[in-house]
């Protein structure tokens, strides 16, 4: 089955005006926050064609304040034969109720399933208790009406036909047929503030988010159901941007995805240890675009035309932790493939659910070369064989790089770097300075983050909070939501 196009979305959100609204009412005290993040599937799977096929299919569709830090403990294992997405536990409303939401670095709003939802699952095959959000059940919740300033700012003016008490609606339409529609509400978000080494206390903030009244496609599936999606994109509608505008956190976050033991680290705030080198984010782009300058295989720079590295409409390089695999333009894919297998001309490939797979009895790290992506400002991303191959049982390995030309016309010229190549690295997204960086790191260890209120640094530990699940992953196909989400009126 050929992979479908990268997942495109239409978010009818003019986000710049929202930031102005938030800044107008924002307090300037800040605190650290913690969200417990889990993989959508638990660690410990052994492989399976059905799970790989489902992963590939869904992966292709998604394509002046004093501030402290936040920690999102992770769970899961980032291999195609095991898991896909990370999710976290948050609390909304008064009294607070628990919701499990996917953490997605490529989308820009928080939404949860609403009590009025027509197709929202009541049960999850992940072994989670799902909760439908009820605006009337929260003493701090309120519906955003279309004549309120938030709605007018979001849509760039008063909506035609708007009358008082009519809800301000949102709609997200995905290229694979999945969809979520509903209306905006404002309510209290509870998160854990970091107060010391491994210590937290509850913190609160008022956020505006979507109350999903109807879900379509995969979002209505009970097997892989969650309560919603938590966007960590850089648009001003994201929860991160809202918390930063309210003076609760700094607009900097980092993740370290552990494919050795599972879980990892997710923190909001300045990372002071380890230090990372950075490269500029391409300005005015809806995703985390960076300037890729060259690719090396085994120390030799590939002879590639300059146009494959140019950033533009439907071109360029995107860092996307919401995608599992890596997608390369066809020319780049062919050159990388040739260089990787140059010393293994005798290897016979066979197709496993449209993955290139092969038998190999030795250590892939000993037998195959390192691939290095070189970016602006002399930042390199070194990808080792165990990060671009993944095992599928019985000395069978499959290639985690995909030919972008097989995805869609829209994605064929994009370099998309997903979880496999970002794993076992601390990746820092510094939106305050518009840079992104990384370093190889032991994601089962800890990092240091700075509390700007006190000047102190605190330890944020790794977590694998899904490790105790009693769940048989192989009963359900792997679900991946790729984060090609447009943040403006036109994708």
Short mmCIF file of C-alpha atoms in Angstrom, two decimals:
data_model
loop_
_atom_site.label_atom_id
_atom_site.label_comp_id
_atom_site.label_asym_id
_atom_site.label_seq_id
_atom_site.Cartn_x
_atom_site.Cartn_y
_atom_site.Cartn_z
CA UNK A 1 0.00 0.00 0.00
CA UNK A 2 1.57 3.26 -1.08
CA UNK A 3 1.73 5.94 1.62
CA UNK A 4 -0.94 8.60 1.40
CA UNK A 5 -0.08 12.30 1.23
CA UNK A 6 1.25 14.16 4.25
CA UNK A 7 -1.64 15.13 6.46
CA UNK A 8 -2.84 18.60 5.52
CA UNK A 9 -5.32 20.59 7.57
CA UNK A 10 -7.30 23.75 7.25
CA UNK A 11 -7.45 25.72 10.52
CA UNK A 12 -9.61 28.77 10.07
CA UNK A 13 -7.55 30.75 12.56
CA UNK A 14 -5.95 34.19 12.14
CA UNK A 15 -3.71 33.68 15.13
CA UNK A 16 -1.80 36.97 15.29
CA UNK A 17 -4.75 38.91 16.65
CA UNK A 18 -5.24 36.33 19.38
CA UNK A 19 -1.79 37.08 20.80
CA UNK A 20 -2.70 40.75 21.12
CA UNK A 21 -5.80 39.84 23.09
CA UNK A 22 -3.88 37.57 25.41
CA UNK A 23 -1.15 40.13 25.97
CA UNK A 24 -3.71 42.77 26.92
CA UNK A 25 -4.88 40.73 29.90
CA UNK A 26 -1.69 38.82 30.68
CA UNK A 27 -0.16 38.85 34.15
CA UNK A 28 3.60 38.90 34.21
CA UNK A 29 4.32 36.32 36.90
CA UNK A 30 5.36 32.95 35.60
CA UNK A 31 5.73 29.42 36.82
CA UNK A 32 7.02 26.11 35.68
CA UNK A 33 4.62 23.47 34.46
CA UNK A 34 4.59 19.73 34.07
CA UNK A 35 2.41 17.57 31.87
CA UNK A 36 2.56 13.82 32.07
CA UNK A 37 3.05 12.54 28.54
CA UNK A 38 2.58 8.96 27.42
CA UNK A 39 3.00 7.14 24.17
CA UNK A 40 -0.21 6.34 22.40
CA UNK A 41 0.87 2.70 22.40
CA UNK A 42 2.94 1.06 25.14
CA UNK A 43 6.45 -0.21 24.70
CA UNK A 44 7.26 -3.85 24.29
CA UNK A 45 5.88 -4.80 20.88
CA UNK A 46 7.86 -7.18 18.77
CA UNK A 47 6.86 -6.22 15.26
CA UNK A 48 4.11 -7.07 12.88
CA UNK A 49 3.11 -6.31 9.32
CA UNK A 50 -0.35 -5.03 10.26
CA UNK A 51 1.00 -2.45 12.68
CA UNK A 52 3.67 -1.27 10.24
CA UNK A 53 1.13 -0.88 7.45
CA UNK A 54 -1.20 1.16 9.63
CA UNK A 55 1.68 3.30 10.86
CA UNK A 56 2.83 4.09 7.37
CA UNK A 57 -0.67 4.84 6.16
CA UNK A 58 -1.49 7.28 8.92
CA UNK A 59 2.01 8.72 9.04
CA UNK A 60 1.66 9.77 5.42
CA UNK A 61 -1.62 11.62 6.12
CA UNK A 62 -0.61 13.87 8.87
CA UNK A 63 2.55 15.10 7.00
CA UNK A 64 10.35 40.95 29.57
CA UNK A 65 8.64 38.34 31.73
CA UNK A 66 10.18 36.40 34.59
CA UNK A 67 9.46 32.87 33.55
CA UNK A 68 10.07 29.33 34.73
CA UNK A 69 10.01 25.91 33.07
CA UNK A 70 7.67 22.94 32.62
CA UNK A 71 8.08 19.18 32.47
CA UNK A 72 5.99 16.69 30.50
CA UNK A 73 6.95 13.17 31.62
CA UNK A 74 6.95 10.85 28.62
CA UNK A 75 5.97 7.25 28.05
CA UNK A 76 6.16 4.84 25.11
CA UNK A 77 8.70 3.69 22.58
CA UNK A 78 9.30 5.42 19.26
CA UNK A 79 9.73 2.50 16.88
CA UNK A 80 7.32 1.87 14.00
CA UNK A 81 6.68 -1.66 15.25
CA UNK A 82 5.78 -0.42 18.72
CA UNK A 83 4.20 3.02 19.05
CA UNK A 84 3.55 6.29 17.32
CA UNK A 85 2.50 9.36 19.20
CA UNK A 86 3.02 10.80 22.64
CA UNK A 87 0.15 11.92 24.80
CA UNK A 88 -0.16 13.72 28.06
CA UNK A 89 -2.62 14.00 30.90
CA UNK A 90 -4.05 17.46 31.54
CA UNK A 91 -6.85 18.74 33.75
CA UNK A 92 -9.51 21.20 32.65
CA UNK A 93 -12.34 22.95 34.43
CA UNK A 94 -13.46 23.57 38.01
CA UNK A 95 -13.51 21.11 39.64
CA UNK A 96 -10.69 19.83 37.41
CA UNK A 97 -11.28 16.72 35.32
CA UNK A 98 -8.63 14.61 33.61
CA UNK A 99 -8.18 14.45 29.84
CA UNK A 100 -5.67 12.50 27.74
CA UNK A 101 -4.51 14.50 24.73
CA UNK A 102 -1.99 13.82 22.02
CA UNK A 103 1.05 16.09 22.14
CA UNK A 104 1.60 17.35 18.62
CA UNK A 105 4.41 19.75 17.67
CA UNK A 106 2.87 20.42 14.29
CA UNK A 107 -0.63 21.59 15.16
CA UNK A 108 -1.68 24.79 16.81
CA UNK A 109 -4.75 24.40 19.00
CA UNK A 110 -5.86 22.41 22.02
CA UNK A 111 -9.21 20.69 21.60
CA UNK A 112 -11.01 18.00 23.54
CA UNK A 113 -14.14 15.97 22.85
CA UNK A 114 -17.27 17.76 23.98
CA UNK A 115 -20.32 16.44 25.82
CA UNK A 116 -22.40 17.20 22.72
CA UNK A 117 -20.10 15.25 20.42
CA UNK A 118 -21.95 13.02 17.96
CA UNK A 119 -19.16 10.59 17.04
CA UNK A 120 -16.77 10.77 19.97
CA UNK A 121 -15.67 7.37 21.37
CA UNK A 122 -16.68 6.63 24.93
CA UNK A 123 -14.05 3.89 25.25
CA UNK A 124 -10.42 3.63 24.22
CA UNK A 125 -8.58 0.53 23.06
CA UNK A 126 -5.54 2.02 24.80
CA UNK A 127 -6.98 1.12 28.18
CA UNK A 128 -7.77 4.75 29.06
CA UNK A 129 -10.90 6.18 30.62
CA UNK A 130 -12.13 8.91 28.30
CA UNK A 131 -13.88 12.05 29.49
CA UNK A 132 -16.21 14.32 27.54
CA UNK A 133 -15.81 18.00 28.40
CA UNK A 134 -18.98 19.70 29.63
CA UNK A 135 -18.77 23.52 29.62
CA UNK A 136 -21.81 23.71 31.89
CA UNK A 137 -20.19 21.30 34.35
CA UNK A 138 -17.33 23.67 35.10
CA UNK A 139 -17.84 26.74 37.26
CA UNK A 140 -14.92 28.45 35.50
CA UNK A 141 -15.91 27.53 31.94
CA UNK A 142 -17.57 29.81 29.43
CA UNK A 143 -18.49 29.53 25.79
CA UNK A 144 -16.87 32.05 23.45
CA UNK A 145 -19.64 33.72 21.46
CA UNK A 146 -19.18 34.98 17.94
CA UNK A 147 -19.66 38.59 18.95
CA UNK A 148 -16.89 38.51 21.53
CA UNK A 149 -13.51 40.05 20.88
CA UNK A 150 -11.70 36.72 20.81
CA UNK A 151 -13.78 35.43 17.92
CA UNK A 152 -13.54 38.65 15.95
CA UNK A 153 -9.77 38.71 16.47
CA UNK A 154 -9.44 35.07 15.47
CA UNK A 155 -11.28 35.52 12.20
CA UNK A 156 -10.10 39.03 11.43
CA UNK A 157 -13.46 40.68 12.04
CA UNK A 158 -17.03 40.05 13.00
CA UNK A 159 -18.44 36.92 11.38
CA UNK A 160 -21.29 37.42 8.88
CA UNK A 161 -24.66 36.64 10.41
CA UNK A 162 -23.32 36.70 13.95
CA UNK A 163 -25.84 37.43 16.67
CA UNK A 164 -25.32 37.51 20.46
CA UNK A 165 -24.95 34.13 22.22
CA UNK A 166 -24.09 32.24 19.02
CA UNK A 167 -20.92 30.18 19.70
CA UNK A 168 -17.66 30.96 17.93
CA UNK A 169 -17.06 27.84 15.87
CA UNK A 170 -13.88 26.15 14.71
CA UNK A 171 -13.33 23.54 12.01
CA UNK A 172 -10.31 21.41 11.17
CA UNK A 173 -10.48 19.36 7.99
CA UNK A 174 -7.73 16.81 7.31
CA UNK A 175 -6.60 15.55 3.93
CA UNK A 176 -7.32 11.92 4.86
CA UNK A 177 -10.97 12.66 5.56
CA UNK A 178 -10.58 13.04 9.32
CA UNK A 179 -12.13 16.12 10.83
CA UNK A 180 -13.05 17.88 14.02
CA UNK A 181 -15.58 20.65 14.35
CA UNK A 182 -16.93 22.41 17.39
CA UNK A 183 -16.84 25.71 19.23
CA UNK A 184 -14.39 27.65 21.37
CA UNK A 185 -14.56 27.75 25.14
CA UNK A 186 -12.40 29.34 27.82
CA UNK A 187 -11.68 27.47 31.04
CA UNK A 188 -9.04 26.74 33.65
CA UNK A 189 -6.12 24.50 32.69
CA UNK A 190 -4.31 22.80 35.56
CA UNK A 191 -0.68 21.79 35.14
CA UNK A 192 2.21 20.89 37.44
CA UNK A 193 4.72 23.61 38.19
CA UNK A 194 8.31 22.61 38.79
CA UNK A 195 9.36 23.77 42.24
CA UNK A 196 12.57 21.81 42.77
CA UNK A 197 14.58 18.82 41.64
CA UNK A 198 11.87 16.37 40.59
CA UNK A 199 9.28 18.33 42.59
CA UNK A 200 6.08 19.92 41.34
CA UNK A 201 2.98 21.68 42.57
CA UNK A 202 -0.31 22.44 40.76
CA UNK A 203 -0.53 25.59 38.66
CA UNK A 204 -3.49 27.11 36.84
CA UNK A 205 -4.06 29.25 33.79
CA UNK A 206 -7.05 30.30 31.75
CA UNK A 207 -6.87 29.02 28.16
CA UNK A 208 -9.14 29.09 25.15
CA UNK A 209 -9.57 25.76 23.38
CA UNK A 210 -11.89 23.84 21.11
CA UNK A 211 -14.84 21.85 22.40
CA UNK A 212 -15.13 19.16 19.74
CA UNK A 213 -18.78 18.55 18.85
CA UNK A 214 -18.18 16.13 15.98
CA UNK A 215 -15.21 14.00 14.91
CA UNK A 216 -14.81 12.22 11.61
CA UNK A 217 -12.49 9.55 10.25
CA UNK A 218 -9.74 8.20 12.49
CA UNK A 219 -10.49 10.75 15.18
CA UNK A 220 -13.71 8.88 15.85
CA UNK A 221 -12.03 5.47 16.12
CA UNK A 222 -12.36 3.80 19.51
CA UNK A 223 -9.27 1.58 19.14
CA UNK A 224 -6.81 4.45 19.31
CA UNK A 225 -9.03 7.07 20.89
CA UNK A 226 -7.82 9.93 23.04
CA UNK A 227 -9.74 12.87 24.48
CA UNK A 228 -8.20 15.35 22.05
CA UNK A 229 -5.04 16.94 20.68
CA UNK A 230 -2.67 19.40 22.35
CA UNK A 231 -0.91 21.49 19.71
CA UNK A 232 2.66 22.54 20.39
CA UNK A 233 3.06 24.47 17.14
CA UNK A 234 4.38 28.01 17.06
CA UNK A 235 1.13 29.80 16.17
CA UNK A 236 -0.31 32.12 18.79
CA UNK A 237 -3.37 29.89 19.21
CA UNK A 238 -1.32 27.03 20.67
CA UNK A 239 -1.49 26.27 24.37
CA UNK A 240 2.23 27.04 24.65
CA UNK A 241 1.74 30.49 23.12
CA UNK A 242 -1.26 31.20 25.33
CA UNK A 243 0.60 30.20 28.49
CA UNK A 244 3.60 32.28 27.42
CA UNK A 245 1.42 35.30 26.64
CA UNK A 246 -0.20 34.93 30.07
CA UNK A 247 3.22 34.95 31.71
CA UNK A 248 3.01 31.33 32.88
CA UNK A 249 5.87 29.76 30.93
CA UNK A 250 8.62 30.69 28.55
CA UNK A 251 8.09 30.01 24.86
CA UNK A 252 10.82 27.39 24.79
CA UNK A 253 10.41 23.63 25.00
CA UNK A 254 12.50 20.53 24.53
CA UNK A 255 12.02 16.80 24.08
CA UNK A 256 14.24 13.75 24.29
CA UNK A 257 12.63 10.61 22.85
CA UNK A 258 14.03 7.39 24.27
CA UNK A 259 13.95 4.39 21.93
CA UNK A 260 16.22 2.35 24.22
CA UNK A 261 14.14 2.14 27.40
CA UNK A 262 11.01 3.95 26.29
CA UNK A 263 9.60 7.26 27.47
CA UNK A 264 11.96 10.20 27.68
CA UNK A 265 11.89 13.89 28.60
CA UNK A 266 9.62 16.78 27.63
CA UNK A 267 10.22 20.16 29.27
CA UNK A 268 9.04 23.74 28.82
CA UNK A 269 11.61 26.43 29.62
CA UNK A 270 15.30 27.22 29.23
CA UNK A 271 17.49 24.12 29.13
CA UNK A 272 20.84 24.94 30.70
CA UNK A 273 22.28 21.42 30.66
CA UNK A 274 23.14 19.94 28.26
CA UNK A 275 24.04 22.80 25.95
CA UNK A 276 22.92 22.50 22.35
CA UNK A 277 24.04 24.16 19.14
CA UNK A 278 21.21 25.76 17.20
CA UNK A 279 20.16 26.65 13.68
CA UNK A 280 17.69 29.42 12.74
CA UNK A 281 14.06 28.62 12.07
CA UNK A 282 12.94 29.84 8.67
CA UNK A 283 10.77 32.91 9.39
CA UNK A 284 7.09 33.16 8.52
CA UNK A 285 6.58 29.42 8.12
CA UNK A 286 3.73 27.50 9.82
CA UNK A 287 5.99 24.54 10.69
CA UNK A 288 9.44 24.10 12.19
CA UNK A 289 11.32 24.73 8.95
CA UNK A 290 15.12 24.84 8.90
CA UNK A 291 17.75 25.37 6.21
CA UNK A 292 19.37 22.07 5.22
CA UNK A 293 22.64 22.65 3.35
CA UNK A 294 24.10 19.21 2.62
CA UNK A 295 23.89 15.50 3.39
CA UNK A 296 26.82 13.20 4.12
CA UNK A 297 26.89 9.41 4.10
CA UNK A 298 29.94 7.76 5.67
CA UNK A 299 31.76 11.10 5.63
CA UNK A 300 31.22 11.75 1.91
CA UNK A 301 29.01 14.66 0.85
CA UNK A 302 26.33 13.61 -1.63
CA UNK A 303 26.36 15.38 -4.98
CA UNK A 304 22.91 16.94 -4.89
CA UNK A 305 21.60 19.96 -6.81
CA UNK A 306 21.11 23.12 -4.76
CA UNK A 307 17.39 23.34 -5.51
CA UNK A 308 16.59 20.31 -3.33
CA UNK A 309 17.54 22.35 -0.24
CA UNK A 310 15.59 25.52 -1.07
CA UNK A 311 12.75 26.49 1.28
CA UNK A 312 9.56 27.68 -0.34
CA UNK A 313 5.97 26.73 -0.94
CA UNK A 314 5.78 22.93 -0.64
CA UNK A 315 9.58 22.81 -0.47
CA UNK A 316 12.19 22.78 2.27
CA UNK A 317 13.04 20.84 5.43
CA UNK A 318 10.73 20.35 8.40
CA UNK A 319 11.56 19.06 11.89
CA UNK A 320 8.44 17.19 13.01
CA UNK A 321 8.33 15.04 16.13
CA UNK A 322 4.72 14.19 15.32
CA UNK A 323 5.85 12.03 12.41
CA UNK A 324 7.57 8.69 12.93
CA UNK A 325 9.36 8.17 9.61
CA UNK A 326 11.58 10.42 7.49
CA UNK A 327 10.52 11.49 4.01
CA UNK A 328 12.98 12.59 1.30
CA UNK A 329 12.50 13.92 -2.23
CA UNK A 330 12.95 11.11 -4.74
CA UNK A 331 16.33 12.32 -5.97
CA UNK A 332 17.65 12.60 -2.41
CA UNK A 333 16.13 9.27 -1.41
CA UNK A 334 17.81 7.45 -4.30
CA UNK A 335 21.21 9.01 -3.61
CA UNK A 336 21.01 8.21 0.11
CA UNK A 337 19.88 4.65 -0.59
CA UNK A 338 22.74 4.05 -3.03
CA UNK A 339 25.34 5.41 -0.59
CA UNK A 340 23.98 3.47 2.40
CA UNK A 341 23.98 0.11 0.58
CA UNK A 342 27.09 0.76 -1.52
CA UNK A 343 29.08 -1.86 0.40
CA UNK A 344 26.21 -4.36 0.42
CA UNK A 345 25.49 -4.99 -3.23
CA UNK A 346 24.50 -8.57 -2.41
CA UNK A 347 21.56 -7.58 -0.21
CA UNK A 348 18.19 -8.59 -1.61
CA UNK A 349 15.28 -6.29 -0.81
CA UNK A 350 11.75 -7.47 -0.40
CA UNK A 351 8.57 -5.57 0.20
CA UNK A 352 6.87 -5.69 3.59
CA UNK A 353 3.75 -3.53 3.48
CA UNK A 354 5.53 -1.20 1.04
CA UNK A 355 8.62 -0.91 3.23
CA UNK A 356 12.03 -1.82 1.81
CA UNK A 357 13.20 -4.66 4.06
CA UNK A 358 16.15 -7.05 4.06
CA UNK A 359 17.72 -9.86 6.07
CA UNK A 360 20.84 -9.02 8.06
CA UNK A 361 22.29 -11.11 10.86
CA UNK A 362 25.00 -8.76 12.13
CA UNK A 363 24.93 -5.43 13.91
CA UNK A 364 23.55 -2.75 11.58
CA UNK A 365 25.61 -0.12 13.43
CA UNK A 366 28.78 -2.04 12.56
CA UNK A 367 27.78 -2.82 9.00
CA UNK A 368 26.24 0.43 7.74
CA UNK A 369 27.30 4.10 7.64
CA UNK A 370 26.19 7.15 9.60
CA UNK A 371 24.09 9.70 7.73
CA UNK A 372 24.72 13.35 8.63
CA UNK A 373 22.37 16.22 7.76
CA UNK A 374 24.17 19.59 7.83
CA UNK A 375 22.22 22.76 8.57
CA UNK A 376 22.79 26.49 8.61
CA UNK A 377 25.23 27.71 11.31
CA UNK A 378 27.21 24.47 11.25
CA UNK A 379 24.68 22.28 13.06
CA UNK A 380 24.73 18.59 12.15
CA UNK A 381 22.16 15.88 12.78
CA UNK A 382 23.94 12.52 12.89
CA UNK A 383 21.63 9.58 12.19
CA UNK A 384 22.98 6.15 13.03
CA UNK A 385 21.96 2.90 11.35
CA UNK A 386 19.75 1.79 14.25
CA UNK A 387 17.89 5.09 13.82
CA UNK A 388 17.20 4.84 10.10
CA UNK A 389 16.60 1.08 10.12
CA UNK A 390 14.08 -0.59 12.40
CA UNK A 391 13.88 -4.30 13.26
CA UNK A 392 10.84 -6.33 12.32
CA UNK A 393 11.80 -9.70 13.82
CA UNK A 394 13.96 -12.64 12.71
CA UNK A 395 16.96 -10.57 11.57
CA UNK A 396 14.66 -8.56 9.32
CA UNK A 397 15.30 -4.83 9.05
CA UNK A 398 13.21 -2.22 7.28
CA UNK A 399 14.25 1.22 6.04
CA UNK A 400 12.72 4.13 7.95
CA UNK A 401 13.37 6.58 5.12
CA UNK A 402 10.60 6.97 2.55
CA UNK A 403 10.48 8.29 -0.99
CA UNK A 404 8.52 11.53 -0.81
CA UNK A 405 7.45 11.20 -4.45
CA UNK A 406 5.25 8.28 -3.39
CA UNK A 407 3.44 10.43 -0.83
CA UNK A 408 1.73 13.16 -2.84
CA UNK A 409 2.37 16.04 -5.19
CA UNK A 410 2.32 18.41 -2.22
CA UNK A 411 4.93 16.48 -0.23
CA UNK A 412 7.25 15.21 -2.96
CA UNK A 413 9.81 18.02 -2.59
CA UNK A 414 9.82 18.22 1.22
CA UNK A 415 12.44 16.78 3.56
CA UNK A 416 10.50 15.72 6.66
CA UNK A 417 12.57 14.53 9.62
CA UNK A 418 10.48 12.50 12.07
CA UNK A 419 10.81 10.66 15.38
CA UNK A 420 13.22 7.95 14.24
CA UNK A 421 16.00 10.39 13.38
CA UNK A 422 15.18 12.71 16.30
CA UNK A 423 15.25 9.93 18.89
CA UNK A 424 17.99 9.69 21.51
CA UNK A 425 18.67 13.40 21.05
CA UNK A 426 17.68 16.37 23.14
CA UNK A 427 15.85 18.70 20.74
CA UNK A 428 15.27 22.30 21.89
CA UNK A 429 12.65 24.55 20.25
CA UNK A 430 13.48 28.14 21.25
CA UNK A 431 10.62 30.19 19.83
CA UNK A 432 11.73 33.27 21.77
CA UNK A 433 14.89 33.43 19.66
CA UNK A 434 13.47 31.55 16.64
CA UNK A 435 16.08 28.78 16.67
CA UNK A 436 16.02 25.02 17.05
CA UNK A 437 18.89 22.77 18.10
CA UNK A 438 19.83 19.34 19.35
CA UNK A 439 22.56 17.13 20.70
CA UNK A 440 22.99 13.38 21.07
CA UNK A 441 21.81 12.50 24.56
CA UNK A 442 20.87 9.69 26.91
CA UNK A 443 17.12 10.25 27.09
CA UNK A 444 16.76 7.98 30.10
CA UNK A 445 18.82 10.42 32.20
CA UNK A 446 17.86 14.00 33.14
CA UNK A 447 18.32 17.62 32.08
CA UNK A 448 18.60 20.95 33.93
CA UNK A 449 16.11 23.77 33.34
CA UNK A 450 16.26 27.34 34.64
CA UNK A 451 13.69 29.00 36.89
CA UNK A 452 13.96 32.63 35.84
CA UNK A 453 12.02 33.81 38.89
CA UNK A 454 14.73 32.64 41.28
CA UNK A 455 17.70 32.00 39.01
CA UNK A 456 17.82 28.43 40.27
CA UNK A 457 18.21 25.40 38.03
CA UNK A 458 16.13 22.28 38.56
CA UNK A 459 16.47 18.71 37.39
CA UNK A 460 13.84 17.34 35.04
CA UNK A 461 13.98 13.57 34.97
CA UNK A 462 13.07 11.12 32.25
CA UNK A 463 9.83 9.19 32.57
CA UNK A 464 8.22 6.12 31.10
CA UNK A 465 4.78 6.44 32.60
CA UNK A 466 3.23 3.95 30.18
CA UNK A 467 5.59 1.13 31.16
CA UNK A 468 3.12 -0.36 33.63
CA UNK A 469 0.25 -0.69 31.20
CA UNK A 470 -1.47 -3.99 30.73
CA UNK A 471 -2.09 -3.61 27.03
CA UNK A 472 -1.51 -5.86 24.04
CA UNK A 473 -0.42 -3.43 21.36
CA UNK A 474 -0.57 -5.94 18.52
CA UNK A 475 -4.36 -6.13 18.73
CA UNK A 476 -4.64 -2.64 17.34
CA UNK A 477 -3.04 -0.95 14.32
CA UNK A 478 -0.59 1.82 15.02
CA UNK A 479 -2.09 5.26 14.55
CA UNK A 480 0.08 8.18 13.52
CA UNK A 481 -1.13 11.72 12.98
CA UNK A 482 1.39 13.54 10.81
CA UNK A 483 1.53 17.21 11.60
CA UNK A 484 1.23 18.99 8.30
CA UNK A 485 -1.28 21.46 9.69
CA UNK A 486 -1.91 24.82 8.06
CA UNK A 487 -2.27 27.70 10.48
CA UNK A 488 -3.93 30.19 8.19
CA UNK A 489 -7.03 30.53 6.04
CA UNK A 490 -5.44 28.82 3.03
CA UNK A 491 -3.11 25.82 3.20
#
